[in-house]
């Protein structure tokens, strides 16, 4: 069979090229198959998002409408709440430490503000607020309307609400309910970079919200003041107890010190020193003075012994001796004066000499008395010095014995001093604590009281509506994403080329079933123009034009392969080529219906050799279409695969390809059958028809794999039933539009061929059928998209 095929190719002048090069030679690419080459989009594509929005506009619109209704309903189901806000300034005092009555300051710490915030949110403070406002006796506060309930819609509409009786609960239970409500609805925030705390309280009653917010601020201040007073009183009582204990210890230690001093014979002076020590200090001073006196007298005696007694200070300062020295000097001067007149033996002169000698004798006697006194002082100083040294030695011995006794005395005295210092310190602290207990210092100041709220803070209809819209928009996006994931069919030509690695040679638009026949018959319709584009692509599929024999098949039934065969035959016939159509579907033939001819004799009769010689010319019949002949399927045989794989079938195709310019074989679907692979092996080329939004990608891949395994030369794919009316496809593939295919830019007039004038009257009915067909197609596509993958 292959030899005969090669011979035929040699006769046609094409044997120099391999089969793959013959059908996929230079110039082979998507740009020749009816649409421009496009690149695979990468990254985020806003236009594609817009396409999805337009494609699923009704789903998005419905979900957004549901979101708006849900947001409004949820808002109506919520109970309005008012928020009151009070501001409190926290004053962080310096820490007061009792240390010699000095105040030690500490820097403020953020922990103090955080502690204040937690104290404001404590249950103890909430309990104080409940008692201050009497909230446990307010039924409206204890049993408010539910925050979120269906009944809130009627309550807000009609203003009615049920309340529970206070007698059903004990006072403790009511107080617990009120405390829990305050804790749950309270929020305390620290204002950034300040010492201010914002107290926010929400309640269904705006006046209650204001009262509670203000009471929380005031109760915090009162609670701190009370705690400060109680702490000061406790401190004062503690210090007072300590004072009594220390006083008792001081008295006992003092008594023990006195008793020991008496027992040891230790006597102290006002300067807290012993008498022995004081006496020794006085003795040392006296001894120093005696030594000094002795040394002075010794110098004087040495001067006397040297014969200079008259020059002693005592002599010189003596008035009597000075007077004698003056008289002696006067008598000596008078004697010298008269010596010039009288002789020494003169009585007057002798009398003067006797007076001078008497005066000198008196003077020397006075000097002797003074010098003797100096010697007596020296002896007395020496004796006193010796006595003092002896006494000092005795006192030193007594001092050594005293020091041994003083060790115990010192210990007892130190204890007395310690107790006395502690007693004095506690007395000072007691006085300070007494003053502090009388002072009520505030640790916080209310900056702003909460004003009466004017409008509720929740629920907010715009916010709820916006949140609902965002949630349902996200839900719509998730549903669209899931639908796209579940959509395992081919939607556009790019997907076909990417998955099957084949060029899309033609894109056939989808036409309603009721309008299909009219669209095929009308040469100006969009479908007819699409088939002409497919014809042109086939003409450029090889270096020598279209394949001589072409098998048209599909993955699954009802993908439009028979229609494609009919239309291609018709279009090639219009070009003047002799076209033969062979119905290779011996199971469910359709060619005879397409061309409106009988199916008495056909392919099965030829292959089984059951045709009489005179009937052979009637097997190949010319149709009403120009230059188009057809061989119908004939009688349906029990073994179609065996007939198609026979030698007769190969010979038939070879002979027909010699007689006709183009042989089109309408093959059955590939899935589950071996007919199509057998026929594709016998033909020069195979065209795979893939239905958009119907055939799964896996089925198309398996069909292509089977064809290639059988040795088929698949020239390309024809994408049928393509929804060119969809916005995204019309935009991305602008050339695929009815307005482009139609001549003159008008929608094709799918009128009856008779042109009897009833077309205008039939337009409303035809439009109605068109809308019904579109709705059915949409539902069908949605069902196909929900098919499981694979």
Short mmCIF file of C-alpha atoms in Angstrom, two decimals, residues 260-521:
data_model
loop_
_atom_site.label_atom_id
_atom_site.label_comp_id
_atom_site.label_asym_id
_atom_site.label_seq_id
_atom_site.Cartn_x
_atom_site.Cartn_y
_atom_site.Cartn_z
CA UNK A 260 27.60 47.27 134.00
CA UNK A 261 29.30 50.67 134.44
CA UNK A 262 28.47 50.58 138.14
CA UNK A 263 29.62 47.00 138.47
CA UNK A 264 32.90 47.66 136.66
CA UNK A 265 33.42 51.00 138.34
CA UNK A 266 33.44 52.79 135.04
CA UNK A 267 32.60 56.45 135.28
CA UNK A 268 32.24 58.62 132.27
CA UNK A 269 32.21 62.35 131.87
CA UNK A 270 29.91 64.47 129.83
CA UNK A 271 32.19 63.90 126.90
CA UNK A 272 31.58 60.16 127.31
CA UNK A 273 35.23 59.51 128.37
CA UNK A 274 36.44 57.77 131.59
CA UNK A 275 37.94 59.68 134.61
CA UNK A 276 41.22 57.80 134.30
CA UNK A 277 41.58 58.96 130.74
CA UNK A 278 40.77 62.52 131.73
CA UNK A 279 43.25 62.40 134.64
CA UNK A 280 45.95 61.00 132.40
CA UNK A 281 45.39 63.80 129.96
CA UNK A 282 45.72 66.38 132.79
CA UNK A 283 48.77 64.55 134.21
CA UNK A 284 50.48 64.58 130.86
CA UNK A 285 49.85 68.28 130.56
CA UNK A 286 51.24 68.93 134.07
CA UNK A 287 54.28 66.76 133.42
CA UNK A 288 55.03 68.63 130.25
CA UNK A 289 54.80 71.91 132.14
CA UNK A 290 57.07 70.60 134.99
CA UNK A 291 59.68 69.46 132.50
CA UNK A 292 59.57 72.84 130.85
CA UNK A 293 59.93 74.58 134.23
CA UNK A 294 62.88 72.38 135.17
CA UNK A 295 64.68 73.11 132.00
CA UNK A 296 64.17 76.83 132.46
CA UNK A 297 65.49 76.79 136.00
CA UNK A 298 68.48 74.68 134.97
CA UNK A 299 69.48 77.35 132.43
CA UNK A 300 69.23 80.03 135.07
CA UNK A 301 71.34 78.05 137.54
CA UNK A 302 73.96 77.46 134.90
CA UNK A 303 74.09 81.25 134.34
CA UNK A 304 74.49 81.85 138.06
CA UNK A 305 77.23 79.26 138.35
CA UNK A 306 79.04 81.02 135.53
CA UNK A 307 79.17 84.23 137.65
CA UNK A 308 76.54 86.04 135.68
CA UNK A 309 73.92 86.04 138.39
CA UNK A 310 73.70 89.83 138.24
CA UNK A 311 72.49 89.59 134.65
CA UNK A 312 69.51 87.44 135.55
CA UNK A 313 66.20 88.75 134.40
CA UNK A 314 64.87 88.68 137.97
CA UNK A 315 67.82 90.89 139.04
CA UNK A 316 67.43 93.26 136.20
CA UNK A 317 63.75 93.74 136.70
CA UNK A 318 64.01 94.13 140.51
CA UNK A 319 63.14 97.72 141.54
CA UNK A 320 65.23 97.66 144.75
CA UNK A 321 68.32 96.43 143.02
CA UNK A 322 67.86 98.94 140.26
CA UNK A 323 67.64 101.70 142.88
CA UNK A 324 70.82 100.42 144.59
CA UNK A 325 72.58 100.32 141.25
CA UNK A 326 71.55 103.90 140.67
CA UNK A 327 72.81 105.10 144.06
CA UNK A 328 76.07 103.22 143.60
CA UNK A 329 76.51 104.84 140.22
CA UNK A 330 75.69 108.26 141.70
CA UNK A 331 78.13 107.88 144.64
CA UNK A 332 80.84 106.55 142.30
CA UNK A 333 80.35 109.50 139.99
CA UNK A 334 80.48 111.92 142.93
CA UNK A 335 83.63 110.22 144.26
CA UNK A 336 85.31 110.49 140.89
CA UNK A 337 84.33 114.09 140.63
CA UNK A 338 85.72 115.01 144.07
CA UNK A 339 88.81 112.88 143.50
CA UNK A 340 90.12 115.65 141.35
CA UNK A 341 89.87 118.00 144.36
CA UNK A 342 90.39 115.86 147.33
CA UNK A 343 92.73 113.07 148.06
CA UNK A 344 91.44 109.55 148.74
CA UNK A 345 92.34 109.86 152.37
CA UNK A 346 90.29 112.90 152.79
CA UNK A 347 87.53 112.18 155.29
CA UNK A 348 84.84 113.16 152.94
CA UNK A 349 86.35 110.94 150.31
CA UNK A 350 86.64 108.03 152.74
CA UNK A 351 83.03 108.59 153.77
CA UNK A 352 81.99 108.34 150.13
CA UNK A 353 83.98 105.13 149.70
CA UNK A 354 82.33 103.66 152.82
CA UNK A 355 78.90 104.51 151.42
CA UNK A 356 79.80 102.97 148.07
CA UNK A 357 81.00 99.74 149.77
CA UNK A 358 77.81 99.55 151.86
CA UNK A 359 75.62 100.00 148.81
CA UNK A 360 77.53 97.31 146.89
CA UNK A 361 77.22 94.97 149.85
CA UNK A 362 73.47 95.49 149.90
CA UNK A 363 73.32 94.98 146.15
CA UNK A 364 75.32 91.74 146.27
CA UNK A 365 73.13 90.50 149.08
CA UNK A 366 70.04 91.13 146.97
CA UNK A 367 71.56 89.31 144.02
CA UNK A 368 72.45 86.38 146.28
CA UNK A 369 68.90 86.18 147.54
CA UNK A 370 67.58 86.03 143.95
CA UNK A 371 70.06 83.37 142.84
CA UNK A 372 69.30 81.25 145.88
CA UNK A 373 65.63 81.49 144.95
CA UNK A 374 66.40 80.26 141.44
CA UNK A 375 68.28 77.24 142.83
CA UNK A 376 65.33 76.46 145.12
CA UNK A 377 62.95 76.60 142.13
CA UNK A 378 65.19 74.19 140.26
CA UNK A 379 65.10 71.71 143.10
CA UNK A 380 61.33 72.09 143.35
CA UNK A 381 60.88 71.54 139.59
CA UNK A 382 63.00 68.41 139.67
CA UNK A 383 61.02 67.02 142.58
CA UNK A 384 57.62 67.84 140.98
CA UNK A 385 58.69 66.25 137.69
CA UNK A 386 59.63 63.03 139.44
CA UNK A 387 56.32 62.94 141.28
CA UNK A 388 54.35 63.49 138.09
CA UNK A 389 56.19 60.70 136.27
CA UNK A 390 55.49 58.31 139.09
CA UNK A 391 51.80 59.25 139.17
CA UNK A 392 51.49 58.95 135.38
CA UNK A 393 52.95 55.46 135.45
CA UNK A 394 50.40 54.45 138.07
CA UNK A 395 47.55 55.92 135.98
CA UNK A 396 48.75 54.11 132.86
CA UNK A 397 48.55 50.84 134.73
CA UNK A 398 45.01 51.71 135.81
CA UNK A 399 44.12 52.64 132.18
CA UNK A 400 45.25 49.23 130.90
CA UNK A 401 42.95 47.55 133.40
CA UNK A 402 40.16 49.93 132.38
CA UNK A 403 40.49 49.06 128.68
CA UNK A 404 39.82 45.41 129.41
CA UNK A 405 36.59 46.35 131.12
CA UNK A 406 35.70 48.91 128.43
CA UNK A 407 35.27 46.29 125.65
CA UNK A 408 32.02 45.05 127.13
CA UNK A 409 31.05 48.62 127.94
CA UNK A 410 31.62 49.67 124.31
CA UNK A 411 29.44 46.82 123.02
CA UNK A 412 26.61 47.77 125.34
CA UNK A 413 27.01 51.44 124.49
CA UNK A 414 26.90 50.72 120.71
CA UNK A 415 23.67 48.81 121.15
CA UNK A 416 22.24 51.74 123.09
CA UNK A 417 23.26 54.14 120.31
CA UNK A 418 21.74 51.90 117.61
CA UNK A 419 18.44 51.57 119.46
CA UNK A 420 18.38 55.30 120.09
CA UNK A 421 18.98 56.12 116.35
CA UNK A 422 16.30 53.63 115.28
CA UNK A 423 13.90 55.06 117.79
CA UNK A 424 14.48 58.61 116.59
CA UNK A 425 14.08 57.54 112.90
CA UNK A 426 10.80 55.74 113.62
CA UNK A 427 9.51 58.76 115.52
CA UNK A 428 10.20 60.90 112.43
CA UNK A 429 8.53 58.38 110.11
CA UNK A 430 5.54 58.15 112.41
CA UNK A 431 5.06 61.89 112.24
CA UNK A 432 5.39 61.85 108.45
CA UNK A 433 2.97 58.94 108.06
CA UNK A 434 0.47 60.76 110.22
CA UNK A 435 0.66 63.76 107.93
CA UNK A 436 0.46 61.60 104.80
CA UNK A 437 -2.65 59.80 106.06
CA UNK A 438 -4.42 63.13 106.27
CA UNK A 439 -3.49 64.04 102.65
CA UNK A 440 -5.67 62.57 99.83
CA UNK A 441 -3.57 62.79 96.68
CA UNK A 442 -5.10 61.97 93.30
CA UNK A 443 -3.14 59.88 90.82
CA UNK A 444 -5.32 60.85 87.85
CA UNK A 445 -7.28 63.84 86.57
CA UNK A 446 -10.33 63.81 84.32
CA UNK A 447 -9.42 65.81 81.21
CA UNK A 448 -12.71 65.47 79.30
CA UNK A 449 -16.01 64.15 80.51
CA UNK A 450 -17.89 62.00 78.02
CA UNK A 451 -20.46 64.02 76.08
CA UNK A 452 -23.87 62.60 75.22
CA UNK A 453 -23.49 60.57 71.97
CA UNK A 454 -25.57 61.89 69.10
CA UNK A 455 -25.54 58.94 66.71
CA UNK A 456 -24.79 55.23 67.06
CA UNK A 457 -21.34 53.97 66.15
CA UNK A 458 -22.64 50.58 65.10
CA UNK A 459 -24.02 49.20 62.95
CA UNK A 460 -22.88 51.37 60.07
CA UNK A 461 -24.81 50.66 56.94
CA UNK A 462 -22.18 51.92 54.45
CA UNK A 463 -19.42 49.90 56.10
CA UNK A 464 -21.55 46.76 56.32
CA UNK A 465 -22.60 47.17 52.71
CA UNK A 466 -18.98 47.66 51.65
CA UNK A 467 -17.85 44.60 53.62
CA UNK A 468 -20.69 42.52 52.21
CA UNK A 469 -19.83 43.65 48.69
CA UNK A 470 -16.17 42.76 49.19
CA UNK A 471 -17.03 39.35 50.64
CA UNK A 472 -19.44 38.47 47.88
CA UNK A 473 -17.06 39.87 45.28
CA UNK A 474 -14.41 37.55 46.72
CA UNK A 475 -16.97 34.74 46.63
CA UNK A 476 -17.73 35.53 42.99
CA UNK A 477 -14.00 35.53 42.20
CA UNK A 478 -13.62 32.15 43.94
CA UNK A 479 -16.59 30.69 42.06
CA UNK A 480 -15.27 32.02 38.75
CA UNK A 481 -11.84 30.61 39.56
CA UNK A 482 -13.32 27.20 40.40
CA UNK A 483 -15.45 27.24 37.25
CA UNK A 484 -12.39 28.04 35.19
CA UNK A 485 -10.50 25.22 36.88
CA UNK A 486 -13.36 22.82 36.23
CA UNK A 487 -13.62 24.00 32.64
CA UNK A 488 -11.38 21.38 31.04
CA UNK A 489 -12.62 22.05 27.52
CA UNK A 490 -11.15 24.27 24.83
CA UNK A 491 -12.36 27.84 25.05
CA UNK A 492 -10.15 29.67 22.58
CA UNK A 493 -7.67 28.80 19.80
CA UNK A 494 -4.66 29.56 21.99
CA UNK A 495 -5.57 26.67 24.27
CA UNK A 496 -5.89 24.31 21.29
CA UNK A 497 -2.43 25.15 19.97
CA UNK A 498 -0.89 24.98 23.43
CA UNK A 499 -2.42 21.63 24.42
CA UNK A 500 -2.39 19.79 21.05
CA UNK A 501 0.72 21.40 19.53
CA UNK A 502 -1.15 21.80 16.25
CA UNK A 503 -2.06 24.89 14.23
CA UNK A 504 -5.66 26.03 14.28
CA UNK A 505 -6.49 26.18 10.58
CA UNK A 506 -9.99 27.49 11.00
CA UNK A 507 -12.27 28.87 13.69
CA UNK A 508 -15.91 28.06 12.98
CA UNK A 509 -18.39 30.27 14.84
CA UNK A 510 -21.27 28.82 16.78
CA UNK A 511 -24.68 29.04 15.12
CA UNK A 512 -28.03 28.10 16.64
CA UNK A 513 -29.30 24.71 15.51
CA UNK A 514 -32.39 26.24 13.97
CA UNK A 515 -30.32 28.67 11.92
CA UNK A 516 -27.51 26.27 10.95
CA UNK A 517 -28.99 25.16 7.61
CA UNK A 518 -29.72 28.72 6.57
CA UNK A 519 -26.22 29.87 7.58
CA UNK A 520 -24.61 27.09 5.54
CA UNK A 521 -26.78 27.87 2.52
#
